[in-house]
């Protein structure tokens, strides 16, 4: 089945916002065996939207599916429903049940519904309303017929948090049913710590052009992701081939692959902590809470994460964690000595099995010749690998702690991101009982 | 002048790569006074590319400019030049001078030119070749005439490092000349706390379609952004009109506008803290460090942020902050009573002027009928508004603290984001000495 994606918004056409929705929808459709033939972006203008919708219906490539995102908001510049109604030659009708749902939503949030929101319950006559579990804009599903052909149109809200669940619930089952045979299977394997060129060398001929399944790499958010794409007429063959290629990737690249698809490094660490029933704490200076934030991004993190320490100033490192004034004065706040003390003391205070401590220079200011911006010290303190269940001060002499100094590139946000993820990687390899491979 | 942008590539259509070229080109064109009306993305397929080019030439919106990126590489799936030649009804001709340039480039890199690269010196007869200073693909400029209208087409290579310099050298001067001084000025004003529909009502006729400068709204990352776009023939007039519209927006919407363009809510809070020489700490449960992370996203945050407390478990709230066991038992960890104690104690421990405390249910689990997922309590504790410089325990009786309970929608990440930003907003309005407007 061929599909087109239409995104609507002045901010997209003008280049003020990057169109991540179209990418996500394309990935989903492709993975479901759909053949995405075109993306299009138009402004918040009813005429342009109508033209684009009609154009898709008469496209030479004969798409059978059109997924629209955006333009379902409550304001006067949200005109997707009006444009769709015009293309369908149908009037908009009010769905009283959805007005009630919107009113309820506002009530639950302790507010009064604004009259402007009523428009979000308007649906072209004969179309299907798609309930929105995360916002006030109802989605629309309709069949557009022209010249004896029909295109199934799904209009979804623009905010990703509302669009994605609606797509997965309402669009994906339709696509899967229609797609039948041929598939493009996609799999992402995420790595952290090694550069793209090093990985390319390890992967070797797996990255050859024309290979099926193909293997490519993309660098983003401090990760390098291996992207595997397989095109086969038979889903079972595709799956087997992808499985084999994943196996080959793992053999060549090894443990730096921490997860697949939606998995984050924190997810991988969380899984290992939960399996081994261990807990972790964090003592952070330059990352200022980012590591604790990542550790608690994971639903259910309360099992392994009880507390964290954000000790940004030297005084806080002393007062909260008991880092000795002498250590900071002699070696500096950004030193392996300081992070070792931070890790040891925070572990004991939190009564955790592991502690990660980070201190560094995230910039843009604060760098020196000896410690330029991007210098980050990270320590890991932990009980012996087979804890007896007894923790705290009485076993303090058995605690192991080690530290590493890194030089990260990038801007403030990039350095902080890389520092927090490197700490997670140190813990991950500790939990795997393997040496850090970088 | 109206313009369309066409990007070509399987990786774009399939959603494997984010189309940053189109965004960049759109920004550049818009800033130069061009009216970008459409983006389109098609696969590495000659037929689709031809259709897209012809379509633009006959588009109802009558664009006079088409910027194409991608499909000029040396491999068999790069077909933009063939497609453009077909649309122009002209054969491809070899530009010997460019073959020589490619050969030179390879020689300088110590390699032999691959025969495949010769195709990159093929240009439709009558078209203009655009030299590539950063790669082997020559760009193409041609005039496509159809039905008495003509569209200027620029085909640029896909790699941003080659595309951008060519755009700036060859496309931009053409646009500026045609635009004849016309400019599009853009400004974003960010708000937090009020919904899109409420803001639309406050903005009233400022959002009328056809108004110049235009005012539109977009919701993203818990912010609602007012986007102001002004199109004028004269840059000075555009600036004056944008200034006036900004003033009108501020009059109608007021203090919920916290910043413009690249400014975040944390930036706005940081500015106020630095101006008033105050410090802040954070005591976080469900946000798990996110609020501290936001406060330290700002370069130079060490002036106002010394430390934060991530007290995820009840035990940590007691041990680290001294929240009374009784309070947690009677009112629960997610209660105004608990966050009030968290805020008061953390402020005193950190010796800060302000403290923000957050406790809530970020989900997906942990909700109940009385406290569903999305319930978040936030407290702010602070010294009297005119501190004498003396802080700490001796003035504890003068500390003011208040708490609010919120119900946020969205998923775990969305609830956490909204909670942290609401805390920042509470502090911002406290610093502005105004009541929270939501």
CSV table of C-alpha atoms in Angstrom, one decimal, chain B residues 24-336:
chain,number,residue,atom,x,y,z
B,24,UNK,CA,17.4,25.5,6.8
B,25,UNK,CA,16.5,26.5,3.3
B,26,UNK,CA,13.0,27.6,4.5
B,27,UNK,CA,14.6,29.8,7.2
B,28,UNK,CA,17.0,31.4,4.7
B,29,UNK,CA,14.3,32.0,2.1
B,30,UNK,CA,11.9,33.4,4.6
B,31,UNK,CA,14.4,35.8,6.1
B,32,UNK,CA,15.2,37.1,2.6
B,33,UNK,CA,11.6,38.0,2.1
B,34,UNK,CA,10.5,34.9,0.2
B,35,UNK,CA,7.2,33.4,0.8
B,36,UNK,CA,7.7,29.6,1.3
B,37,UNK,CA,4.4,27.9,0.4
B,38,UNK,CA,5.3,24.2,0.4
B,39,UNK,CA,7.9,21.6,1.2
B,40,UNK,CA,7.8,18.3,-0.5
B,41,UNK,CA,9.9,15.2,-0.1
B,42,UNK,CA,10.0,12.3,-2.6
B,43,UNK,CA,12.1,9.2,-3.0
B,44,UNK,CA,15.1,8.6,-5.2
B,45,UNK,CA,12.9,7.8,-8.1
B,46,UNK,CA,13.0,9.7,-11.5
B,47,UNK,CA,9.3,9.6,-12.1
B,48,UNK,CA,8.4,10.9,-8.7
B,49,UNK,CA,11.0,13.6,-9.0
B,50,UNK,CA,9.7,14.7,-12.4
B,51,UNK,CA,6.1,14.7,-11.2
B,52,UNK,CA,7.1,16.8,-8.2
B,53,UNK,CA,9.0,19.4,-10.4
B,54,UNK,CA,6.2,19.6,-12.9
B,55,UNK,CA,3.6,19.9,-10.2
B,56,UNK,CA,5.4,22.9,-8.7
B,57,UNK,CA,5.4,24.6,-12.1
B,58,UNK,CA,1.7,24.3,-12.3
B,59,UNK,CA,0.9,24.9,-8.6
B,60,UNK,CA,-2.1,27.2,-8.1
B,61,UNK,CA,0.0,29.2,-5.7
B,62,UNK,CA,2.2,30.2,-8.6
B,63,UNK,CA,5.7,29.8,-7.0
B,64,UNK,CA,8.5,31.5,-8.9
B,65,UNK,CA,11.3,29.6,-7.2
B,66,UNK,CA,11.9,25.9,-6.6
B,67,UNK,CA,14.9,24.8,-4.5
B,68,UNK,CA,15.7,21.2,-4.8
B,69,UNK,CA,18.2,19.4,-2.5
B,70,UNK,CA,19.6,15.9,-3.0
B,71,UNK,CA,19.9,13.3,-5.7
B,72,UNK,CA,23.1,14.8,-7.3
B,73,UNK,CA,25.4,12.0,-6.0
B,74,UNK,CA,27.4,9.7,-8.2
B,75,UNK,CA,25.4,6.5,-7.6
B,76,UNK,CA,22.6,5.0,-9.6
B,77,UNK,CA,19.9,6.1,-7.2
B,78,UNK,CA,20.8,9.8,-7.8
B,79,UNK,CA,18.4,11.0,-10.5
B,80,UNK,CA,17.7,14.6,-9.9
B,81,UNK,CA,19.7,15.8,-13.0
B,82,UNK,CA,18.0,13.3,-15.2
B,83,UNK,CA,14.5,14.3,-13.9
B,84,UNK,CA,15.2,18.0,-14.3
B,85,UNK,CA,16.5,17.5,-17.9
B,86,UNK,CA,13.3,15.5,-18.7
B,87,UNK,CA,11.2,18.4,-17.3
B,88,UNK,CA,13.1,20.9,-19.4
B,89,UNK,CA,12.9,18.7,-22.5
B,90,UNK,CA,16.7,19.0,-22.9
B,91,UNK,CA,19.4,16.4,-23.1
B,92,UNK,CA,22.2,16.1,-20.5
B,93,UNK,CA,25.5,17.5,-21.7
B,94,UNK,CA,28.9,16.8,-20.2
B,95,UNK,CA,30.8,19.8,-18.8
B,96,UNK,CA,34.4,18.9,-19.5
B,97,UNK,CA,35.7,21.7,-17.2
B,98,UNK,CA,33.8,20.1,-14.2
B,99,UNK,CA,35.1,16.6,-15.0
B,100,UNK,CA,38.6,18.1,-14.8
B,101,UNK,CA,37.7,19.8,-11.5
B,102,UNK,CA,36.4,16.5,-10.1
B,103,UNK,CA,39.6,14.7,-11.3
B,104,UNK,CA,41.6,17.5,-9.5
B,105,UNK,CA,39.7,17.1,-6.3
B,106,UNK,CA,40.4,13.3,-6.3
B,107,UNK,CA,44.0,13.9,-7.1
B,108,UNK,CA,44.4,16.4,-4.2
B,109,UNK,CA,43.0,13.7,-1.9
B,110,UNK,CA,45.5,11.2,-3.3
B,111,UNK,CA,42.9,9.1,-5.1
B,112,UNK,CA,41.9,8.3,-8.7
B,113,UNK,CA,38.6,9.6,-9.9
B,114,UNK,CA,36.0,6.9,-10.1
B,115,UNK,CA,34.3,6.7,-13.5
B,116,UNK,CA,31.0,6.9,-11.8
B,117,UNK,CA,31.7,10.5,-10.8
B,118,UNK,CA,31.5,11.7,-14.4
B,119,UNK,CA,27.7,11.8,-14.2
B,120,UNK,CA,28.2,14.6,-11.6
B,121,UNK,CA,29.4,16.9,-14.4
B,122,UNK,CA,26.3,16.4,-16.6
B,123,UNK,CA,24.0,19.4,-16.9
B,124,UNK,CA,20.8,19.8,-19.0
B,125,UNK,CA,21.5,21.8,-22.2
B,126,UNK,CA,20.9,25.5,-21.7
B,127,UNK,CA,21.1,25.2,-17.9
B,128,UNK,CA,23.7,27.0,-15.7
B,129,UNK,CA,26.2,24.9,-13.8
B,130,UNK,CA,26.8,25.8,-10.1
B,131,UNK,CA,30.3,25.0,-9.0
B,132,UNK,CA,30.7,23.0,-5.8
B,133,UNK,CA,33.5,24.2,-3.6
B,134,UNK,CA,33.1,21.4,-1.1
B,135,UNK,CA,32.4,18.3,-3.2
B,136,UNK,CA,32.1,16.6,-6.6
B,137,UNK,CA,28.4,17.2,-7.4
B,138,UNK,CA,27.8,20.3,-9.6
B,139,UNK,CA,24.6,22.2,-8.9
B,140,UNK,CA,22.2,23.2,-11.6
B,141,UNK,CA,20.2,26.3,-12.2
B,142,UNK,CA,17.5,26.4,-14.9
B,143,UNK,CA,14.4,28.2,-15.9
B,144,UNK,CA,11.3,26.0,-16.3
B,145,UNK,CA,8.5,27.5,-18.4
B,146,UNK,CA,5.0,26.2,-18.5
B,147,UNK,CA,1.7,27.8,-19.5
B,148,UNK,CA,3.3,31.2,-19.9
B,149,UNK,CA,4.7,31.1,-16.3
B,150,UNK,CA,8.3,30.5,-15.4
B,151,UNK,CA,9.8,29.0,-12.3
B,152,UNK,CA,13.5,29.4,-11.5
B,153,UNK,CA,14.9,26.0,-10.4
B,154,UNK,CA,18.0,25.5,-8.3
B,155,UNK,CA,19.1,21.9,-7.8
B,156,UNK,CA,21.6,21.6,-4.9
B,157,UNK,CA,23.5,18.7,-3.5
B,158,UNK,CA,22.1,16.9,-0.4
B,159,UNK,CA,25.1,17.0,2.0
B,160,UNK,CA,24.5,20.2,4.1
B,161,UNK,CA,28.2,21.1,4.0
B,162,UNK,CA,27.9,21.3,0.2
B,163,UNK,CA,24.4,22.6,-0.1
B,164,UNK,CA,24.6,25.5,2.3
B,165,UNK,CA,27.6,27.4,0.7
B,166,UNK,CA,26.1,26.9,-2.7
B,167,UNK,CA,22.7,28.2,-1.5
B,168,UNK,CA,24.3,31.3,0.0
B,169,UNK,CA,26.4,32.0,-3.1
B,170,UNK,CA,23.9,31.2,-5.8
B,171,UNK,CA,20.3,31.1,-4.6
B,172,UNK,CA,20.3,33.9,-2.0
B,173,UNK,CA,21.4,36.8,-4.3
B,174,UNK,CA,18.8,35.7,-6.8
B,175,UNK,CA,16.1,35.8,-4.1
B,176,UNK,CA,17.2,39.1,-2.7
B,177,UNK,CA,17.3,40.7,-6.1
B,178,UNK,CA,13.8,39.4,-6.9
B,179,UNK,CA,12.4,40.3,-3.5
B,180,UNK,CA,13.4,43.9,-4.1
B,181,UNK,CA,14.0,44.7,-0.5
B,182,UNK,CA,10.9,42.8,0.7
B,183,UNK,CA,11.5,41.1,4.0
B,184,UNK,CA,9.8,38.7,6.3
B,185,UNK,CA,10.6,39.4,9.9
B,186,UNK,CA,9.9,36.7,12.5
B,187,UNK,CA,9.7,36.8,16.2
B,188,UNK,CA,8.6,34.2,18.7
B,189,UNK,CA,7.2,35.0,22.1
B,190,UNK,CA,7.0,32.1,24.5
B,191,UNK,CA,4.3,31.7,27.2
B,192,UNK,CA,3.7,29.1,29.8
B,193,UNK,CA,0.7,28.2,31.9
B,194,UNK,CA,-2.3,29.1,29.8
B,195,UNK,CA,-3.8,27.0,27.0
B,196,UNK,CA,-3.9,27.8,23.4
B,197,UNK,CA,-7.6,28.6,23.4
B,198,UNK,CA,-7.4,31.0,26.3
B,199,UNK,CA,-4.5,32.8,24.7
B,200,UNK,CA,-6.3,33.1,21.4
B,201,UNK,CA,-9.2,34.7,23.2
B,202,UNK,CA,-6.9,37.2,24.9
B,203,UNK,CA,-5.1,37.9,21.6
B,204,UNK,CA,-8.4,38.4,19.8
B,205,UNK,CA,-8.2,40.2,16.5
B,206,UNK,CA,-4.4,40.1,16.6
B,207,UNK,CA,-4.8,36.6,15.3
B,208,UNK,CA,-7.1,37.5,12.4
B,209,UNK,CA,-6.1,35.8,9.2
B,210,UNK,CA,-4.6,38.3,6.8
B,211,UNK,CA,-3.3,40.6,9.5
B,212,UNK,CA,0.2,41.9,8.8
B,213,UNK,CA,2.2,41.2,11.0
B,214,UNK,CA,0.4,38.0,11.6
B,215,UNK,CA,0.1,36.3,15.0
B,216,UNK,CA,-0.2,32.5,15.3
B,217,UNK,CA,0.2,30.1,18.2
B,218,UNK,CA,2.0,26.7,18.5
B,219,UNK,CA,2.0,24.4,21.5
B,220,UNK,CA,5.2,22.4,22.1
B,221,UNK,CA,7.2,21.3,25.1
B,222,UNK,CA,4.6,22.6,27.5
B,223,UNK,CA,5.0,26.1,26.1
B,224,UNK,CA,2.5,27.9,23.9
B,225,UNK,CA,4.5,30.1,21.5
B,226,UNK,CA,3.1,33.2,19.8
B,227,UNK,CA,4.7,33.4,16.3
B,228,UNK,CA,4.7,36.9,14.8
B,229,UNK,CA,5.5,37.2,11.1
B,230,UNK,CA,5.7,40.5,9.2
B,231,UNK,CA,6.0,40.9,5.5
B,232,UNK,CA,6.9,44.3,4.2
B,233,UNK,CA,8.8,45.9,1.3
B,234,UNK,CA,10.8,47.9,3.7
B,235,UNK,CA,12.9,46.5,6.5
B,236,UNK,CA,12.6,49.5,8.8
B,237,UNK,CA,8.8,49.4,8.5
B,238,UNK,CA,8.8,45.6,9.2
B,239,UNK,CA,10.8,46.2,12.3
B,240,UNK,CA,8.6,49.0,13.6
B,241,UNK,CA,5.4,46.9,12.9
B,242,UNK,CA,6.8,43.8,14.6
B,243,UNK,CA,7.7,46.0,17.6
B,244,UNK,CA,4.2,47.3,17.8
B,245,UNK,CA,2.6,43.9,17.5
B,246,UNK,CA,4.9,42.6,20.2
B,247,UNK,CA,3.7,45.5,22.4
B,248,UNK,CA,0.1,44.6,21.7
B,249,UNK,CA,0.7,41.0,22.5
B,250,UNK,CA,2.3,41.9,25.8
B,251,UNK,CA,-0.6,44.2,26.6
B,252,UNK,CA,-3.2,41.6,26.0
B,253,UNK,CA,-1.4,38.5,27.2
B,254,UNK,CA,0.7,40.1,29.9
B,255,UNK,CA,3.2,38.3,32.1
B,256,UNK,CA,2.6,34.8,30.9
B,257,UNK,CA,5.0,35.8,28.1
B,258,UNK,CA,8.3,34.9,29.7
B,259,UNK,CA,10.7,35.2,26.8
B,260,UNK,CA,11.4,35.5,23.1
B,261,UNK,CA,13.1,33.3,20.4
B,262,UNK,CA,15.7,31.1,22.0
B,263,UNK,CA,14.9,31.9,25.6
B,264,UNK,CA,13.7,29.2,27.9
B,265,UNK,CA,11.6,29.6,31.1
B,266,UNK,CA,14.8,28.7,33.1
B,267,UNK,CA,16.6,31.5,31.3
B,268,UNK,CA,13.9,34.0,32.4
B,269,UNK,CA,14.0,32.8,36.0
B,270,UNK,CA,17.8,32.9,35.9
B,271,UNK,CA,17.7,36.5,34.7
B,272,UNK,CA,15.4,37.6,37.6
B,273,UNK,CA,17.5,35.7,40.2
B,274,UNK,CA,20.7,37.2,39.0
B,275,UNK,CA,19.2,40.7,38.9
B,276,UNK,CA,17.9,40.4,42.4
B,277,UNK,CA,20.9,38.5,43.7
B,278,UNK,CA,18.8,35.7,45.0
B,279,UNK,CA,19.5,32.0,45.2
B,280,UNK,CA,17.3,29.0,44.8
B,281,UNK,CA,17.3,25.3,45.7
B,282,UNK,CA,15.1,22.5,44.6
B,283,UNK,CA,13.7,19.5,46.5
B,284,UNK,CA,12.3,17.0,44.0
B,285,UNK,CA,10.4,13.8,44.2
B,286,UNK,CA,8.6,12.9,40.9
B,287,UNK,CA,10.7,15.1,38.7
B,288,UNK,CA,13.8,13.3,40.0
B,289,UNK,CA,16.3,16.0,39.2
B,290,UNK,CA,14.7,17.6,36.2
B,291,UNK,CA,14.0,20.9,37.9
B,292,UNK,CA,17.6,21.1,39.1
B,293,UNK,CA,18.7,20.2,35.5
B,294,UNK,CA,16.6,23.0,34.1
B,295,UNK,CA,18.0,25.5,36.6
B,296,UNK,CA,21.5,24.5,35.7
B,297,UNK,CA,20.9,24.4,31.9
B,298,UNK,CA,21.7,28.1,32.0
B,299,UNK,CA,25.4,29.0,31.7
B,300,UNK,CA,26.5,30.7,34.8
B,301,UNK,CA,23.9,29.1,37.0
B,302,UNK,CA,26.3,28.6,39.8
B,303,UNK,CA,25.6,32.2,40.9
B,304,UNK,CA,22.0,31.4,41.9
B,305,UNK,CA,22.0,27.6,42.2
B,306,UNK,CA,24.2,25.9,44.8
B,307,UNK,CA,22.6,22.6,45.4
B,308,UNK,CA,19.4,20.5,45.0
B,309,UNK,CA,17.8,17.5,46.6
B,310,UNK,CA,16.4,14.5,44.8
B,311,UNK,CA,14.4,12.8,47.4
B,312,UNK,CA,12.5,10.1,45.5
B,313,UNK,CA,11.6,7.8,48.3
B,314,UNK,CA,9.7,8.6,51.5
B,315,UNK,CA,12.8,7.6,53.5
B,316,UNK,CA,14.9,10.1,51.6
B,317,UNK,CA,12.4,12.8,52.3
B,318,UNK,CA,12.7,12.1,56.0
B,319,UNK,CA,16.5,11.4,56.2
B,320,UNK,CA,17.7,14.2,53.8
B,321,UNK,CA,15.1,16.9,54.4
B,322,UNK,CA,13.6,16.1,57.7
B,323,UNK,CA,10.0,15.8,56.5
B,324,UNK,CA,8.1,14.4,59.4
B,325,UNK,CA,7.0,10.8,59.3
B,326,UNK,CA,3.6,11.9,60.6
B,327,UNK,CA,3.1,14.3,57.7
B,328,UNK,CA,3.8,11.6,55.1
B,329,UNK,CA,1.7,9.0,56.9
B,330,UNK,CA,-1.3,11.3,57.4
B,331,UNK,CA,-1.3,13.3,54.2
B,332,UNK,CA,0.8,11.1,51.9
B,333,UNK,CA,4.0,11.8,50.0
B,334,UNK,CA,2.0,13.6,47.3
B,335,UNK,CA,0.4,16.3,49.4
B,336,UNK,CA,0.7,20.0,49.9
